[in-house]
């Protein structure tokens, strides 16, 4: 049987993330939310202090560190849950690792600055390499691909090679197709429909579909509110698991854990 799928719960300490921006900017609120996600069964907590939603404005490094590091330290002081830092910036990753994070979740796949791959190697942490076309501020303006699956696959293979060339151990690398990052609906669907092509590269795959816009695009009647996208998010997540995803980045941890329990029980009964 394949290893159990890990659930990564999202904790955003940002004023502007697409689904929960502003809700957990207060440190006490963020810690309370982290505790709820741990209680709900999260294997990993993903701490994000800079929104990467389409159109988001960049945040300064010092501000990002000031938002994320005290929260990471507070979680680490009371729990041994795995902690990832969702950042593109090596200095933020370094500060987060010093405070107790063991995973660098990088939507820029170690391309933000030339020293990023070396820093990842030096930290010895796990690294998530995600595909994004363009950069958050402008990525949804006019995304273009010939063959999106082949291009994302080739990009991720190249970034994994770059990470390993800098000294990141092969077994520390995760790949992520970057659903919604410089992609139209048809691109997101092609990647979800052919996720086994990405899994076939031989690295574990992290998938982030939770509450994303493609769900609303497929069900306009549900309206645009991100928390009205749970059912569609679970459908996409389970399709991803079937195609080989090893971890799911989600807002709704309890619901995802339940879906996986049912999924696993059916698989075990086969
Ligand atoms: N999606 C977002 C952020 N970070 N990291 C990975 N590896 N994969 C993803 O799909 C992914 C990610 C979404 O952006 P954001 O605006 O920060 O919103 P939220 O964190 O609420 O999902």
mmCIF file of N, CA and C in Angstrom, residues 33-148:
data_model
loop_
_atom_site.group_PDB
_atom_site.id
_atom_site.type_symbol
_atom_site.label_atom_id
_atom_site.label_comp_id
_atom_site.label_asym_id
_atom_site.label_seq_id
_atom_site.Cartn_x
_atom_site.Cartn_y
_atom_site.Cartn_z
ATOM 1 N N UNK A 33 -5.569 29.203 15.579
ATOM 2 C CA UNK A 33 -5.919 28.498 14.342
ATOM 3 C C UNK A 33 -4.981 27.303 14.128
ATOM 4 N N UNK A 34 -3.686 27.505 14.375
ATOM 5 C CA UNK A 34 -2.713 26.409 14.251
ATOM 6 C C UNK A 34 -3.103 25.253 15.171
ATOM 7 N N UNK A 35 -3.479 25.578 16.391
ATOM 8 C CA UNK A 35 -3.887 24.523 17.342
ATOM 9 C C UNK A 35 -5.102 23.766 16.826
ATOM 10 N N UNK A 36 -6.056 24.485 16.247
ATOM 11 C CA UNK A 36 -7.252 23.811 15.709
ATOM 12 C C UNK A 36 -6.870 22.857 14.585
ATOM 13 N N UNK A 37 -5.938 23.283 13.734
ATOM 14 C CA UNK A 37 -5.545 22.425 12.605
ATOM 15 C C UNK A 37 -4.796 21.182 13.094
ATOM 16 N N UNK A 38 -3.975 21.350 14.133
ATOM 17 C CA UNK A 38 -3.271 20.185 14.704
ATOM 18 C C UNK A 38 -4.299 19.214 15.283
ATOM 19 N N UNK A 39 -5.254 19.755 16.026
ATOM 20 C CA UNK A 39 -6.290 18.900 16.630
ATOM 21 C C UNK A 39 -7.109 18.187 15.553
ATOM 22 N N UNK A 40 -7.260 18.831 14.406
ATOM 23 C CA UNK A 40 -8.058 18.241 13.315
ATOM 24 C C UNK A 40 -7.276 17.185 12.540
ATOM 25 N N UNK A 41 -5.975 17.057 12.830
ATOM 26 C CA UNK A 41 -5.211 15.975 12.204
ATOM 27 C C UNK A 41 -4.177 16.399 11.174
ATOM 28 N N UNK A 42 -3.802 17.664 11.162
ATOM 29 C CA UNK A 42 -2.777 18.098 10.200
ATOM 30 C C UNK A 42 -1.442 17.415 10.503
ATOM 31 N N UNK A 43 -0.756 16.954 9.467
ATOM 32 C CA UNK A 43 0.589 16.392 9.624
ATOM 33 C C UNK A 43 1.630 17.501 9.571
ATOM 34 N N UNK A 44 1.307 18.538 8.814
ATOM 35 C CA UNK A 44 2.236 19.652 8.580
ATOM 36 C C UNK A 44 1.419 20.939 8.694
ATOM 37 N N UNK A 45 2.019 21.994 9.246
ATOM 38 C CA UNK A 45 1.397 23.325 9.181
ATOM 39 C C UNK A 45 2.235 24.184 8.247
ATOM 40 N N UNK A 46 1.570 24.814 7.278
ATOM 41 C CA UNK A 46 2.265 25.657 6.299
ATOM 42 C C UNK A 46 2.031 27.122 6.679
ATOM 43 N N UNK A 47 3.085 27.767 7.111
ATOM 44 C CA UNK A 47 2.966 29.152 7.589
ATOM 45 C C UNK A 47 3.313 30.094 6.439
ATOM 46 N N UNK A 48 2.371 30.948 6.081
ATOM 47 C CA UNK A 48 2.596 31.889 4.977
ATOM 48 C C UNK A 48 2.434 33.316 5.470
ATOM 49 N N UNK A 49 3.421 34.154 5.182
ATOM 50 C CA UNK A 49 3.354 35.544 5.637
ATOM 51 C C UNK A 49 3.371 36.512 4.458
ATOM 52 N N UNK A 50 3.341 35.940 3.231
ATOM 53 C CA UNK A 50 3.210 36.792 2.043
ATOM 54 C C UNK A 50 2.205 36.113 1.125
ATOM 55 N N UNK A 51 1.116 36.785 0.807
ATOM 56 C CA UNK A 51 0.139 36.166 -0.077
ATOM 57 C C UNK A 51 0.725 36.025 -1.485
ATOM 58 N N UNK A 52 0.390 34.905 -2.122
ATOM 59 C CA UNK A 52 0.819 34.702 -3.510
ATOM 60 C C UNK A 52 -0.389 34.667 -4.431
ATOM 61 N N UNK A 53 -1.533 35.140 -3.925
ATOM 62 C CA UNK A 53 -2.732 35.116 -4.777
ATOM 63 C C UNK A 53 -2.514 36.049 -5.972
ATOM 64 N N UNK A 54 -3.241 35.815 -7.078
ATOM 65 C CA UNK A 54 -3.066 36.663 -8.252
ATOM 66 C C UNK A 54 -3.244 38.137 -7.890
ATOM 67 N N UNK A 55 -2.286 38.953 -8.301
ATOM 68 C CA UNK A 55 -2.383 40.386 -8.059
ATOM 69 C C UNK A 55 -1.802 40.839 -6.736
ATOM 70 N N UNK A 56 -1.365 39.885 -5.894
ATOM 71 C CA UNK A 56 -0.858 40.267 -4.568
ATOM 72 C C UNK A 56 0.407 41.113 -4.688
ATOM 73 N N UNK A 57 0.538 42.082 -3.810
ATOM 74 C CA UNK A 57 1.742 42.910 -3.773
ATOM 75 C C UNK A 57 2.797 42.214 -2.908
ATOM 76 N N UNK A 58 4.078 42.308 -3.314
ATOM 77 C CA UNK A 58 5.128 41.695 -2.509
ATOM 78 C C UNK A 58 5.237 42.328 -1.114
ATOM 79 N N UNK A 59 5.766 41.543 -0.178
ATOM 80 C CA UNK A 59 5.961 42.000 1.205
ATOM 81 C C UNK A 59 7.464 42.062 1.451
ATOM 82 N N UNK A 60 7.921 43.042 2.226
ATOM 83 C CA UNK A 60 9.345 43.144 2.543
ATOM 84 C C UNK A 60 9.803 41.978 3.409
ATOM 85 N N UNK A 61 11.081 41.626 3.293
ATOM 86 C CA UNK A 61 11.624 40.476 4.040
ATOM 87 C C UNK A 61 11.454 40.623 5.538
ATOM 88 N N UNK A 62 11.761 41.816 6.055
ATOM 89 C CA UNK A 62 11.686 42.002 7.501
ATOM 90 C C UNK A 62 10.257 41.826 7.996
ATOM 91 N N UNK A 63 9.319 42.336 7.217
ATOM 92 C CA UNK A 63 7.911 42.205 7.583
ATOM 93 C C UNK A 63 7.486 40.729 7.560
ATOM 94 N N UNK A 64 7.940 40.017 6.535
ATOM 95 C CA UNK A 64 7.590 38.599 6.428
ATOM 96 C C UNK A 64 8.132 37.815 7.628
ATOM 97 N N UNK A 65 9.388 38.116 7.980
ATOM 98 C CA UNK A 65 10.009 37.433 9.137
ATOM 99 C C UNK A 65 9.267 37.796 10.421
ATOM 100 N N UNK A 66 8.933 39.065 10.559
ATOM 101 C CA UNK A 66 8.255 39.514 11.788
ATOM 102 C C UNK A 66 6.881 38.865 11.926
ATOM 103 N N UNK A 67 6.226 38.564 10.818
ATOM 104 C CA UNK A 67 4.917 37.904 10.891
ATOM 105 C C UNK A 67 5.058 36.408 11.179
ATOM 106 N N UNK A 68 6.018 35.759 10.494
ATOM 107 C CA UNK A 68 6.052 34.283 10.511
ATOM 108 C C UNK A 68 6.834 33.703 11.690
ATOM 109 N N UNK A 69 7.995 34.280 12.012
ATOM 110 C CA UNK A 69 8.912 33.608 12.941
ATOM 111 C C UNK A 69 8.346 33.462 14.357
ATOM 112 N N UNK A 70 7.725 34.503 14.930
ATOM 113 C CA UNK A 70 7.178 34.304 16.285
ATOM 114 C C UNK A 70 6.111 33.207 16.314
ATOM 115 N N UNK A 71 5.338 33.098 15.255
ATOM 116 C CA UNK A 71 4.302 32.059 15.209
ATOM 117 C C UNK A 71 4.942 30.670 15.134
ATOM 118 N N UNK A 72 5.962 30.531 14.281
ATOM 119 C CA UNK A 72 6.653 29.233 14.169
ATOM 120 C C UNK A 72 7.243 28.843 15.525
ATOM 121 N N UNK A 73 7.890 29.802 16.188
ATOM 122 C CA UNK A 73 8.506 29.512 17.492
ATOM 123 C C UNK A 73 7.431 29.107 18.507
ATOM 124 N N UNK A 74 6.286 29.785 18.468
ATOM 125 C CA UNK A 74 5.220 29.484 19.432
ATOM 126 C C UNK A 74 4.634 28.093 19.177
ATOM 127 N N UNK A 75 4.475 27.724 17.913
ATOM 128 C CA UNK A 75 3.956 26.373 17.606
ATOM 129 C C UNK A 75 4.983 25.330 18.049
ATOM 130 N N UNK A 76 6.250 25.596 17.695
ATOM 131 C CA UNK A 76 7.300 24.634 18.027
ATOM 132 C C UNK A 76 7.432 24.431 19.530
ATOM 133 N N UNK A 77 7.161 25.493 20.297
ATOM 134 C CA UNK A 77 7.287 25.400 21.756
ATOM 135 C C UNK A 77 6.267 24.441 22.358
ATOM 136 N N UNK A 78 5.181 24.180 21.656
ATOM 137 C CA UNK A 78 4.145 23.342 22.263
ATOM 138 C C UNK A 78 3.760 22.112 21.443
ATOM 139 N N UNK A 79 4.374 21.922 20.261
ATOM 140 C CA UNK A 79 3.964 20.791 19.424
ATOM 141 C C UNK A 79 5.144 20.333 18.568
ATOM 142 N N UNK A 80 5.173 19.034 18.251
ATOM 143 C CA UNK A 80 6.227 18.591 17.332
ATOM 144 C C UNK A 80 5.688 18.361 15.920
ATOM 145 N N UNK A 81 4.541 18.968 15.603
ATOM 146 C CA UNK A 81 4.019 18.911 14.237
ATOM 147 C C UNK A 81 5.072 19.466 13.269
ATOM 148 N N UNK A 82 5.141 18.891 12.069
ATOM 149 C CA UNK A 82 6.084 19.436 11.076
ATOM 150 C C UNK A 82 5.600 20.826 10.644
ATOM 151 N N UNK A 83 6.538 21.739 10.471
ATOM 152 C CA UNK A 83 6.189 23.113 10.087
ATOM 153 C C UNK A 83 6.890 23.446 8.779
ATOM 154 N N UNK A 84 6.127 23.985 7.831
ATOM 155 C CA UNK A 84 6.762 24.481 6.604
ATOM 156 C C UNK A 84 6.569 25.989 6.535
ATOM 157 N N UNK A 85 7.519 26.644 5.878
ATOM 158 C CA UNK A 85 7.430 28.078 5.659
ATOM 159 C C UNK A 85 7.172 28.310 4.174
ATOM 160 N N UNK A 86 6.068 29.018 3.904
ATOM 161 C CA UNK A 86 5.677 29.301 2.520
ATOM 162 C C UNK A 86 6.303 30.639 2.145
ATOM 163 N N UNK A 87 7.475 30.577 1.553
ATOM 164 C CA UNK A 87 8.179 31.810 1.192
ATOM 165 C C UNK A 87 9.036 31.584 -0.042
ATOM 166 N N UNK A 88 9.303 32.672 -0.754
ATOM 167 C CA UNK A 88 10.236 32.603 -1.890
ATOM 168 C C UNK A 88 11.636 33.048 -1.464
ATOM 169 N N UNK A 89 11.741 33.639 -0.275
ATOM 170 C CA UNK A 89 12.967 34.365 0.074
ATOM 171 C C UNK A 89 13.889 33.559 0.973
ATOM 172 N N UNK A 90 15.139 33.346 0.539
ATOM 173 C CA UNK A 90 16.077 32.558 1.328
ATOM 174 C C UNK A 90 16.259 33.075 2.761
ATOM 175 N N UNK A 91 16.263 34.397 2.941
ATOM 176 C CA UNK A 91 16.488 34.908 4.299
ATOM 177 C C UNK A 91 15.312 34.566 5.211
ATOM 178 N N UNK A 92 14.115 34.577 4.661
ATOM 179 C CA UNK A 92 12.935 34.207 5.452
ATOM 180 C C UNK A 92 12.985 32.705 5.768
ATOM 181 N N UNK A 93 13.367 31.896 4.773
ATOM 182 C CA UNK A 93 13.467 30.443 4.992
ATOM 183 C C UNK A 93 14.487 30.151 6.093
ATOM 184 N N UNK A 94 15.597 30.873 6.056
ATOM 185 C CA UNK A 94 16.644 30.663 7.058
ATOM 186 C C UNK A 94 16.119 30.995 8.464
ATOM 187 N N UNK A 95 15.439 32.129 8.590
ATOM 188 C CA UNK A 95 14.905 32.538 9.902
ATOM 189 C C UNK A 95 13.841 31.547 10.379
ATOM 190 N N UNK A 96 13.034 31.063 9.438
ATOM 191 C CA UNK A 96 11.980 30.107 9.796
ATOM 192 C C UNK A 96 12.597 28.785 10.254
ATOM 193 N N UNK A 97 13.646 28.351 9.567
ATOM 194 C CA UNK A 97 14.304 27.092 9.943
ATOM 195 C C UNK A 97 14.916 27.223 11.334
ATOM 196 N N UNK A 98 15.509 28.368 11.616
ATOM 197 C CA UNK A 98 16.110 28.584 12.941
ATOM 198 C C UNK A 98 15.047 28.526 14.038
ATOM 199 N N UNK A 99 13.813 28.911 13.691
ATOM 200 C CA UNK A 99 12.730 28.921 14.689
ATOM 201 C C UNK A 99 12.025 27.569 14.785
ATOM 202 N N UNK A 100 12.349 26.626 13.875
ATOM 203 C CA UNK A 100 11.757 25.293 13.997
ATOM 204 C C UNK A 100 11.075 24.732 12.768
ATOM 205 N N UNK A 101 11.086 25.460 11.653
ATOM 206 C CA UNK A 101 10.491 24.904 10.428
ATOM 207 C C UNK A 101 11.452 23.875 9.822
ATOM 208 N N UNK A 102 10.902 22.799 9.269
ATOM 209 C CA UNK A 102 11.763 21.773 8.657
ATOM 210 C C UNK A 102 11.482 21.609 7.164
ATOM 211 N N UNK A 103 10.564 22.408 6.636
ATOM 212 C CA UNK A 103 10.220 22.326 5.214
ATOM 213 C C UNK A 103 10.182 23.739 4.645
ATOM 214 N N UNK A 104 10.824 23.936 3.498
ATOM 215 C CA UNK A 104 10.737 25.214 2.779
ATOM 216 C C UNK A 104 9.791 24.990 1.594
ATOM 217 N N UNK A 105 8.612 25.599 1.676
ATOM 218 C CA UNK A 105 7.633 25.521 0.600
ATOM 219 C C UNK A 105 7.825 26.737 -0.294
ATOM 220 N N UNK A 106 8.409 26.520 -1.473
ATOM 221 C CA UNK A 106 8.822 27.656 -2.306
ATOM 222 C C UNK A 106 8.053 27.685 -3.629
ATOM 223 N N UNK A 107 7.109 28.616 -3.731
ATOM 224 C CA UNK A 107 6.325 28.732 -4.970
ATOM 225 C C UNK A 107 7.185 29.213 -6.136
ATOM 226 N N UNK A 108 8.386 29.694 -5.852
ATOM 227 C CA UNK A 108 9.306 30.117 -6.915
ATOM 228 C C UNK A 108 10.325 29.025 -7.254
ATOM 229 N N UNK A 109 10.216 27.863 -6.600
ATOM 230 C CA UNK A 109 11.091 26.714 -6.901
ATOM 231 C C UNK A 109 12.571 27.093 -6.883
ATOM 232 N N UNK A 110 12.971 27.860 -5.870
ATOM 233 C CA UNK A 110 14.387 28.257 -5.662
ATOM 234 C C UNK A 110 14.924 29.115 -6.808
ATOM 235 N N UNK A 111 14.049 30.000 -7.354
ATOM 236 C CA UNK A 111 14.501 30.909 -8.415
ATOM 237 C C UNK A 111 14.462 32.372 -7.988
ATOM 238 N N UNK A 112 14.029 32.659 -6.750
ATOM 239 C CA UNK A 112 13.857 34.054 -6.333
ATOM 240 C C UNK A 112 15.184 34.803 -6.363
ATOM 241 N N UNK A 113 16.250 34.134 -5.908
ATOM 242 C CA UNK A 113 17.581 34.750 -5.951
ATOM 243 C C UNK A 113 18.602 33.662 -6.219
ATOM 244 N N UNK A 114 19.779 34.026 -6.736
ATOM 245 C CA UNK A 114 20.743 33.010 -7.155
ATOM 246 C C UNK A 114 21.217 32.107 -6.018
ATOM 247 N N UNK A 115 21.166 32.600 -4.777
ATOM 248 C CA UNK A 115 21.669 31.792 -3.665
ATOM 249 C C UNK A 115 20.614 30.821 -3.115
ATOM 250 N N UNK A 116 19.379 30.852 -3.645
ATOM 251 C CA UNK A 116 18.306 30.047 -3.048
ATOM 252 C C UNK A 116 18.637 28.544 -3.001
ATOM 253 N N UNK A 117 19.122 27.931 -4.095
ATOM 254 C CA UNK A 117 19.412 26.491 -4.000
ATOM 255 C C UNK A 117 20.488 26.170 -2.950
ATOM 256 N N UNK A 118 21.518 27.015 -2.861
ATOM 257 C CA UNK A 118 22.567 26.771 -1.861
ATOM 258 C C UNK A 118 22.003 26.882 -0.446
ATOM 259 N N UNK A 119 21.157 27.874 -0.237
ATOM 260 C CA UNK A 119 20.581 28.044 1.105
ATOM 261 C C UNK A 119 19.742 26.811 1.465
ATOM 262 N N UNK A 120 18.964 26.311 0.516
ATOM 263 C CA UNK A 120 18.153 25.115 0.784
ATOM 264 C C UNK A 120 19.057 23.943 1.165
ATOM 265 N N UNK A 121 20.166 23.804 0.449
ATOM 266 C CA UNK A 121 21.090 22.704 0.743
ATOM 267 C C UNK A 121 21.698 22.875 2.132
ATOM 268 N N UNK A 122 22.085 24.090 2.414
ATOM 269 C CA UNK A 122 22.724 24.376 3.702
ATOM 270 C C UNK A 122 21.758 24.129 4.865
ATOM 271 N N UNK A 123 20.493 24.504 4.691
ATOM 272 C CA UNK A 123 19.515 24.317 5.771
ATOM 273 C C UNK A 123 19.211 22.837 5.986
ATOM 274 N N UNK A 124 19.393 22.026 4.945
ATOM 275 C CA UNK A 124 19.137 20.587 5.071
ATOM 276 C C UNK A 124 17.663 20.269 5.252
ATOM 277 N N UNK A 125 16.805 21.213 4.918
ATOM 278 C CA UNK A 125 15.364 21.016 5.117
ATOM 279 C C UNK A 125 14.762 20.308 3.895
ATOM 280 N N UNK A 126 13.522 19.845 4.038
ATOM 281 C CA UNK A 126 12.781 19.401 2.865
ATOM 282 C C UNK A 126 12.398 20.640 2.065
ATOM 283 N N UNK A 127 12.260 20.478 0.749
ATOM 284 C CA UNK A 127 11.948 21.629 -0.105
ATOM 285 C C UNK A 127 10.805 21.254 -1.046
ATOM 286 N N UNK A 128 9.801 22.121 -1.116
ATOM 287 C CA UNK A 128 8.737 21.953 -2.109
ATOM 288 C C UNK A 128 9.053 22.872 -3.277
ATOM 289 N N UNK A 129 9.207 22.293 -4.456
ATOM 290 C CA UNK A 129 9.493 23.065 -5.674
ATOM 291 C C UNK A 129 8.192 23.157 -6.463
ATOM 292 N N UNK A 130 7.655 24.372 -6.583
ATOM 293 C CA UNK A 130 6.359 24.526 -7.260
ATOM 294 C C UNK A 130 6.517 25.227 -8.597
ATOM 295 N N UNK A 131 5.665 24.839 -9.550
ATOM 296 C CA UNK A 131 5.674 25.506 -10.853
ATOM 297 C C UNK A 131 4.796 26.761 -10.830
ATOM 298 N N UNK A 132 5.328 27.838 -11.370
ATOM 299 C CA UNK A 132 4.532 29.067 -11.548
ATOM 300 C C UNK A 132 4.996 29.708 -12.850
ATOM 301 N N UNK A 133 4.039 30.113 -13.687
ATOM 302 C CA UNK A 133 4.424 30.875 -14.879
ATOM 303 C C UNK A 133 4.288 32.357 -14.532
ATOM 304 N N UNK A 134 5.365 33.110 -14.679
ATOM 305 C CA UNK A 134 5.338 34.533 -14.328
ATOM 306 C C UNK A 134 5.514 34.732 -12.842
ATOM 307 N N UNK A 135 4.982 35.822 -12.317
ATOM 308 C CA UNK A 135 5.071 36.096 -10.878
ATOM 309 C C UNK A 135 3.692 36.529 -10.383
ATOM 310 N N UNK A 136 3.453 36.392 -9.057
ATOM 311 C CA UNK A 136 2.091 36.536 -8.552
ATOM 312 C C UNK A 136 1.349 37.795 -9.024
ATOM 313 N N UNK A 137 2.034 38.927 -9.095
ATOM 314 C CA UNK A 137 1.344 40.177 -9.418
ATOM 315 C C UNK A 137 0.657 40.120 -10.786
ATOM 316 N N UNK A 138 1.295 39.405 -11.721
ATOM 317 C CA UNK A 138 0.811 39.456 -13.105
ATOM 318 C C UNK A 138 0.483 38.093 -13.713
ATOM 319 N N UNK A 139 0.643 37.006 -12.938
ATOM 320 C CA UNK A 139 0.641 35.667 -13.541
ATOM 321 C C UNK A 139 -0.674 35.264 -14.209
ATOM 322 N N UNK A 140 -1.803 35.858 -13.774
ATOM 323 C CA UNK A 140 -3.077 35.446 -14.382
ATOM 324 C C UNK A 140 -3.459 36.330 -15.575
ATOM 325 N N UNK A 141 -2.567 37.277 -15.953
ATOM 326 C CA UNK A 141 -2.918 38.216 -17.025
ATOM 327 C C UNK A 141 -3.150 37.487 -18.349
ATOM 328 N N UNK A 142 -2.217 36.633 -18.741
ATOM 329 C CA UNK A 142 -2.367 35.957 -20.030
ATOM 330 C C UNK A 142 -1.490 34.713 -20.092
ATOM 331 N N UNK A 143 -1.772 33.709 -19.240
ATOM 332 C CA UNK A 143 -0.905 32.527 -19.251
ATOM 333 C C UNK A 143 -0.984 31.773 -20.585
ATOM 334 N N UNK A 144 0.164 31.333 -21.080
ATOM 335 C CA UNK A 144 0.243 30.655 -22.382
ATOM 336 C C UNK A 144 1.082 29.382 -22.259
ATOM 337 N N UNK A 145 0.610 28.310 -22.848
ATOM 338 C CA UNK A 145 1.390 27.067 -22.912
ATOM 339 C C UNK A 145 1.142 26.418 -24.271
ATOM 340 N N UNK A 146 2.113 25.620 -24.740
ATOM 341 C CA UNK A 146 1.856 24.736 -25.857
ATOM 342 C C UNK A 146 1.226 23.476 -25.277
ATOM 343 N N UNK A 147 2.013 22.723 -24.498
ATOM 344 C CA UNK A 147 1.547 21.506 -23.821
ATOM 345 C C UNK A 147 1.821 21.707 -22.339
ATOM 346 N N UNK A 148 0.780 22.097 -21.595
ATOM 347 C CA UNK A 148 1.008 22.519 -20.205
ATOM 348 C C UNK A 148 1.603 21.392 -19.366
#
